[in-house]
PDB file of C-alpha atoms in Angstrom:
ATOM      1  CA  LEU A  84      13.599 -11.903  17.389  1.00  0.00           C
ATOM      2  CA  ASP A  85      17.010 -10.553  16.594  1.00  0.00           C
ATOM      3  CA  PRO A  86      17.175  -6.825  17.249  1.00  0.00           C
ATOM      4  CA  ALA A  87      19.720  -6.380  14.375  1.00  0.00           C
ATOM      5  CA  SER A  88      17.642  -7.765  11.702  1.00  0.00           C
ATOM      6  CA  VAL A  89      15.986  -5.407   9.121  1.00  0.00           C
ATOM      7  CA  SER A  90      13.536  -8.006   8.119  1.00  0.00           C
ATOM      8  CA  ALA A  91      12.467  -8.902  11.701  1.00  0.00           C
ATOM      9  CA  ARG A  92      11.936  -4.864  12.578  1.00  0.00           C
ATOM     10  CA  ARG A  93       9.902  -4.485   9.047  1.00  0.00           C
ATOM     11  CA  ALA A  94       7.590  -7.733   9.788  1.00  0.00           C
ATOM     12  CA  VAL A  95       7.129  -6.175  13.240  1.00  0.00           C
ATOM     13  CA  GLY A  96       6.306  -2.945  11.859  1.00  0.00           C
ATOM     14  CA  TRP A  97       3.995  -4.408   9.481  1.00  0.00           C
ATOM     15  CA  LEU A  98       2.115  -6.305  12.071  1.00  0.00           C
ATOM     16  CA  TYR A  99       1.762  -3.380  14.191  1.00  0.00           C
ATOM     17  CA  TYR A 100       0.546  -1.121  11.241  1.00  0.00           C
ATOM     18  CA  TYR A 101      -2.326  -4.092  10.519  1.00  0.00           C
ATOM     19  CA  ALA A 102      -3.014  -3.772  14.116  1.00  0.00           C
ATOM     20  CA  ARG A 103      -3.313  -0.307  13.732  1.00  0.00           C
ATOM     21  CA  ARG A 104      -0.943   0.565  16.361  1.00  0.00           C
ATOM     22  CA  TYR A 105       0.522   3.189  14.192  1.00  0.00           C
ATOM     23  CA  HIS A 106       2.812   5.102  16.683  1.00  0.00           C
ATOM     24  CA  GLN A 107       4.626   1.302  17.144  1.00  0.00           C
ATOM     25  CA  ALA A 108       4.735   0.885  13.275  1.00  0.00           C
ATOM     26  CA  ARG A 109       6.184   4.057  12.605  1.00  0.00           C
ATOM     27  CA  GLU A 110       8.715   3.315  15.378  1.00  0.00           C
ATOM     28  CA  HIS A 111       9.830  -0.116  13.887  1.00  0.00           C
ATOM     29  CA  LEU A 112       9.393   0.827  10.447  1.00  0.00           C
ATOM     30  CA  SER A 113      11.587   4.218  10.611  1.00  0.00           C
ATOM     31  CA  ARG A 114      14.413   1.744  12.642  1.00  0.00           C
ATOM     32  CA  ALA A 115      14.285  -0.713   9.661  1.00  0.00           C
ATOM     33  CA  ILE A 116      14.914   2.080   7.339  1.00  0.00           C
ATOM     34  CA  GLU A 117      18.125   3.654   9.355  1.00  0.00           C
ATOM     35  CA  MET A 118      19.246  -0.182   9.587  1.00  0.00           C
ATOM     36  CA  ASN A 119      18.329  -0.455   5.776  1.00  0.00           C
ATOM     37  CA  PRO A 120      17.584   2.816   3.846  1.00  0.00           C
ATOM     38  CA  MET A 121      17.728   0.884   0.484  1.00  0.00           C
ATOM     39  CA  ALA A 122      14.797  -1.336   1.377  1.00  0.00           C
ATOM     40  CA  VAL A 123      11.786   0.214  -0.423  1.00  0.00           C
ATOM     41  CA  GLU A 124       9.234  -1.739   1.508  1.00  0.00           C
ATOM     42  CA  SER A 125       9.804  -0.343   4.433  1.00  0.00           C
ATOM     43  CA  TYR A 126       9.506   3.307   2.857  1.00  0.00           C
ATOM     44  CA  ARG A 127       5.714   2.181   1.440  1.00  0.00           C
ATOM     45  CA  MET A 128       4.649   0.932   4.805  1.00  0.00           C
ATOM     46  CA  LEU A 129       5.972   3.847   7.030  1.00  0.00           C
ATOM     47  CA  GLY A 130       4.651   6.117   4.233  1.00  0.00           C
ATOM     48  CA  SER A 131       1.090   4.349   4.652  1.00  0.00           C
ATOM     49  CA  THR A 132       1.730   4.894   8.664  1.00  0.00           C
ATOM     50  CA  MET A 133       2.212   8.298   8.132  1.00  0.00           C
ATOM     51  CA  ALA A 134      -0.487   9.004   6.129  1.00  0.00           C
ATOM     52  CA  LEU A 135      -3.025   6.999   8.132  1.00  0.00           C
ATOM     53  CA  GLN A 136      -2.011   9.115  11.155  1.00  0.00           C
ATOM     54  CA  GLY A 137      -2.495  12.521   9.430  1.00  0.00           C
ATOM     55  CA  ASP A 138       1.260  13.442   8.541  1.00  0.00           C
ATOM     56  CA  VAL A 139       0.384  13.602   4.914  1.00  0.00           C
ATOM     57  CA  THR A 140       3.755  16.005   4.370  1.00  0.00           C
ATOM     58  CA  GLU A 141       6.044  13.650   5.921  1.00  0.00           C
ATOM     59  CA  ALA A 142       4.253  10.482   4.286  1.00  0.00           C
ATOM     60  CA  GLU A 143       4.434  12.015   0.965  1.00  0.00           C
ATOM     61  CA  ARG A 144       7.947  12.951   1.211  1.00  0.00           C
ATOM     62  CA  VAL A 145       8.692   9.217   2.293  1.00  0.00           C
ATOM     63  CA  LEU A 146       6.872   7.749  -0.249  1.00  0.00           C
ATOM     64  CA  ARG A 147       8.658  10.001  -2.946  1.00  0.00           C
ATOM     65  CA  GLU A 148      11.917   8.827  -1.217  1.00  0.00           C
ATOM     66  CA  ALA A 149      10.828   5.339  -2.250  1.00  0.00           C
ATOM     67  CA  LEU A 150      10.412   5.992  -5.833  1.00  0.00           C
ATOM     68  CA  THR A 151      14.198   6.877  -5.648  1.00  0.00           C
ATOM     69  CA  LEU A 152      14.972   3.273  -4.642  1.00  0.00           C
ATOM     70  CA  GLU A 153      16.119   0.714  -6.761  1.00  0.00           C
ATOM     71  CA  GLY A 154      13.161  -1.445  -6.898  1.00  0.00           C
ATOM     72  CA  ALA A 155      10.730   0.595  -6.433  1.00  0.00           C
ATOM     73  CA  GLY A 156       7.399  -0.136  -8.274  1.00  0.00           C
ATOM     74  CA  ALA A 157       4.109  -0.386  -8.887  1.00  0.00           C
ATOM     75  CA  TYR A 158       3.206  -0.533  -5.242  1.00  0.00           C
ATOM     76  CA  SER A 159       5.121   2.580  -4.029  1.00  0.00           C
ATOM     77  CA  LYS A 160       3.631   4.514  -6.901  1.00  0.00           C
ATOM     78  CA  ALA A 161       0.028   3.126  -6.567  1.00  0.00           C
ATOM     79  CA  THR A 162       0.619   3.876  -2.331  1.00  0.00           C
ATOM     80  CA  LEU A 163       1.887   7.457  -3.294  1.00  0.00           C
ATOM     81  CA  GLY A 164      -1.262   7.778  -5.411  1.00  0.00           C
ATOM     82  CA  TRP A 165      -3.476   6.857  -3.224  1.00  0.00           C
ATOM     83  CA  LEU A 166      -2.427   9.321  -0.369  1.00  0.00           C
ATOM     84  CA  LEU A 167      -2.459  12.122  -3.347  1.00  0.00           C
ATOM     85  CA  ALA A 168      -5.822  11.330  -3.634  1.00  0.00           C
ATOM     86  CA  ARG A 169      -6.910  10.907   0.082  1.00  0.00           C
ATOM     87  CA  SER A 170      -5.128  14.489   0.354  1.00  0.00           C
ATOM     88  CA  GLY A 171      -7.646  16.255  -2.847  1.00  0.00           C
ATOM     89  CA  ARG A 172      -4.915  16.054  -4.945  1.00  0.00           C
ATOM     90  CA  ARG A 173      -6.830  13.676  -7.440  1.00  0.00           C
ATOM     91  CA  ALA A 174      -4.867  15.026 -11.005  1.00  0.00           C
ATOM     92  CA  GLU A 175      -1.772  14.159  -9.723  1.00  0.00           C
ATOM     93  CA  ALA A 176      -3.087  11.108  -8.302  1.00  0.00           C
ATOM     94  CA  GLU A 177      -4.921  10.445 -11.701  1.00  0.00           C
ATOM     95  CA  GLN A 178      -1.044  11.023 -13.215  1.00  0.00           C
ATOM     96  CA  LEU A 179       0.053   7.753 -11.053  1.00  0.00           C
ATOM     97  CA  LEU A 180      -2.652   5.693 -12.544  1.00  0.00           C
ATOM     98  CA  ARG A 181      -2.023   6.427 -16.220  1.00  0.00           C
ATOM     99  CA  GLU A 182       1.416   5.834 -15.654  1.00  0.00           C
ATOM    100  CA  LEU A 183       1.131   2.580 -13.783  1.00  0.00           C
ATOM    101  CA  GLU A 184      -1.535   1.822 -16.760  1.00  0.00           C
ATOM    102  CA  LEU A 185       1.500   2.768 -19.264  1.00  0.00           C
ATOM    103  CA  SER A 186       3.989   0.426 -17.414  1.00  0.00           C
ATOM    104  CA  ARG A 187       1.594  -2.603 -18.046  1.00  0.00           C
ATOM    105  CA  GLY A 188       3.369  -2.670 -21.767  1.00  0.00           C
ATOM    106  CA  GLU A 189       6.631  -2.760 -20.487  1.00  0.00           C
ATOM    107  CA  GLY A 190       5.777  -5.819 -17.754  1.00  0.00           C
ATOM    108  CA  TYR A 191       3.815  -7.113 -15.062  1.00  0.00           C
ATOM    109  CA  VAL A 192       1.968  -4.817 -12.860  1.00  0.00           C
ATOM    110  CA  SER A 193       0.156  -6.696  -9.844  1.00  0.00           C
ATOM    111  CA  PRO A 194      -4.175  -5.832  -9.706  1.00  0.00           C
ATOM    112  CA  VAL A 195      -3.625  -5.050  -6.400  1.00  0.00           C
ATOM    113  CA  ALA A 196      -1.266  -1.724  -7.024  1.00  0.00           C
ATOM    114  CA  PHE A 197      -4.548  -0.483  -9.366  1.00  0.00           C
ATOM    115  CA  ALA A 198      -6.572  -1.632  -6.119  1.00  0.00           C
ATOM    116  CA  ILE A 199      -4.816   0.882  -3.939  1.00  0.00           C
ATOM    117  CA  LEU A 200      -5.106   3.707  -5.801  1.00  0.00           C
ATOM    118  CA  HIS A 201      -8.521   3.290  -6.962  1.00  0.00           C
ATOM    119  CA  ILE A 202      -9.319   2.957  -3.656  1.00  0.00           C
ATOM    120  CA  GLY A 203      -7.693   6.564  -3.030  1.00  0.00           C
ATOM    121  CA  LEU A 204      -9.594   8.037  -5.967  1.00  0.00           C
ATOM    122  CA  GLY A 205     -12.768   6.427  -4.084  1.00  0.00           C
ATOM    123  CA  ASN A 206     -13.378   4.779  -7.389  1.00  0.00           C
ATOM    124  CA  LEU A 207     -14.791   1.926  -5.370  1.00  0.00           C
ATOM    125  CA  GLN A 208     -16.096  -0.818  -8.022  1.00  0.00           C
ATOM    126  CA  GLU A 209     -13.242  -0.463  -9.987  1.00  0.00           C
ATOM    127  CA  ALA A 210     -11.002  -1.291  -6.879  1.00  0.00           C
ATOM    128  CA  LEU A 211     -13.277  -4.187  -6.215  1.00  0.00           C
ATOM    129  CA  ASP A 212     -12.728  -5.139 -10.182  1.00  0.00           C
ATOM    130  CA  TRP A 213      -8.951  -4.943  -9.403  1.00  0.00           C
ATOM    131  CA  SER A 214      -9.280  -7.160  -6.574  1.00  0.00           C
ATOM    132  CA  GLU A 215     -11.332  -9.735  -8.168  1.00  0.00           C
ATOM    133  CA  ARG A 216      -8.607  -9.990 -10.630  1.00  0.00           C
ATOM    134  CA  ALA A 217      -5.956 -10.260  -7.767  1.00  0.00           C
ATOM    135  CA  TYR A 218      -7.626 -13.056  -6.424  1.00  0.00           C
ATOM    136  CA  ASP A 219      -8.337 -14.485  -9.886  1.00  0.00           C
ATOM    137  CA  GLU A 220      -4.115 -14.357 -10.619  1.00  0.00           C
ATOM    138  CA  ARG A 221      -3.402 -15.363  -6.706  1.00  0.00           C
ATOM    139  CA  ARG A 222      -1.398 -12.286  -5.856  1.00  0.00           C
ATOM    140  CA  GLY A 223      -0.133 -12.573  -2.268  1.00  0.00           C
ATOM    141  CA  TRP A 224      -0.805  -9.044  -1.190  1.00  0.00           C
ATOM    142  CA  LEU A 225      -4.266  -9.755  -1.826  1.00  0.00           C
ATOM    143  CA  ALA A 226      -4.564 -12.057   1.582  1.00  0.00           C
ATOM    144  CA  TYR A 227      -3.787  -9.068   3.635  1.00  0.00           C
ATOM    145  CA  VAL A 228      -7.110  -7.176   2.236  1.00  0.00           C
ATOM    146  CA  ASN A 229      -9.000  -8.090   5.438  1.00  0.00           C
ATOM    147  CA  VAL A 230      -6.294  -6.484   8.131  1.00  0.00           C
ATOM    148  CA  ASN A 231      -4.836  -4.037   5.621  1.00  0.00           C
ATOM    149  CA  PRO A 232      -6.576  -0.153   6.482  1.00  0.00           C
ATOM    150  CA  ILE A 233      -5.859   1.109   3.031  1.00  0.00           C
ATOM    151  CA  PHE A 234      -8.578  -1.460   2.047  1.00  0.00           C
ATOM    152  CA  ASP A 235     -11.260  -0.207   4.752  1.00  0.00           C
ATOM    153  CA  PRO A 236     -13.109   1.995   2.390  1.00  0.00           C
ATOM    154  CA  LEU A 237     -14.283  -1.488   0.918  1.00  0.00           C
ATOM    155  CA  ARG A 238     -15.363  -3.030   3.805  1.00  0.00           C
ATOM    156  CA  ASN A 239     -19.070  -2.267   3.558  1.00  0.00           C
ATOM    157  CA  GLU A 240     -19.147  -3.332  -0.222  1.00  0.00           C
ATOM    158  CA  PRO A 241     -21.126  -6.835  -0.527  1.00  0.00           C
ATOM    159  CA  ARG A 242     -18.457  -7.667  -3.344  1.00  0.00           C
ATOM    160  CA  PHE A 243     -15.390  -6.984  -0.942  1.00  0.00           C
ATOM    161  CA  ALA A 244     -17.383  -9.256   1.736  1.00  0.00           C
ATOM    162  CA  ALA A 245     -17.880 -12.108  -1.096  1.00  0.00           C
ATOM    163  CA  LEU A 246     -14.313 -11.595  -1.758  1.00  0.00           C
ATOM    164  CA  VAL A 247     -13.031 -12.453   1.925  1.00  0.00           C
ATOM    165  CA  ARG A 248     -15.494 -14.882   2.116  1.00  0.00           C
ATOM    166  CA  LYS A 249     -14.020 -16.763  -1.012  1.00  0.00           C
ATOM    167  CA  MET A 250     -10.513 -16.472   0.638  1.00  0.00           C
ATOM    168  CA  ARG A 251     -11.655 -17.823   3.585  1.00  0.00           C
ATOM    169  CA  LEU A 252      -9.793 -15.029   5.642  1.00  0.00           C
TER     170      LEU A 252
END
């Protein structure tokens, strides 16, 4: 891999994140942001990594910074909502959910974003509803549900197992 490639650096960070090797993920994603401070996805993945490491304050800072960047969208907002809900700030997370719902009137919002936020809120059946809708729409990010730690709360749900089987993951 080209060490000067932002895309390669971010991809390696994602692989470490999905492997739950958060220290290495954080290192690569932080470096990707240094190399390209406008890459929204690097911020979102770094914020998720920090949250899963228990560094909630820094995760929130990074996710809020992502929302200020051009191209930030539903996934960034949903990930911040997931973090806030997990941190006991349910009212703020529910406000972000309302904002996502309203933004559907302005354009497409991926069902995966709704699933992520509902997972944070502990609304597992709603998260499964949105995940199944994402499957029906063939949304790309759904392909990572079997390795994405955000989806861990769904792993013991029969509907989740059925979805993973249906996707042949």
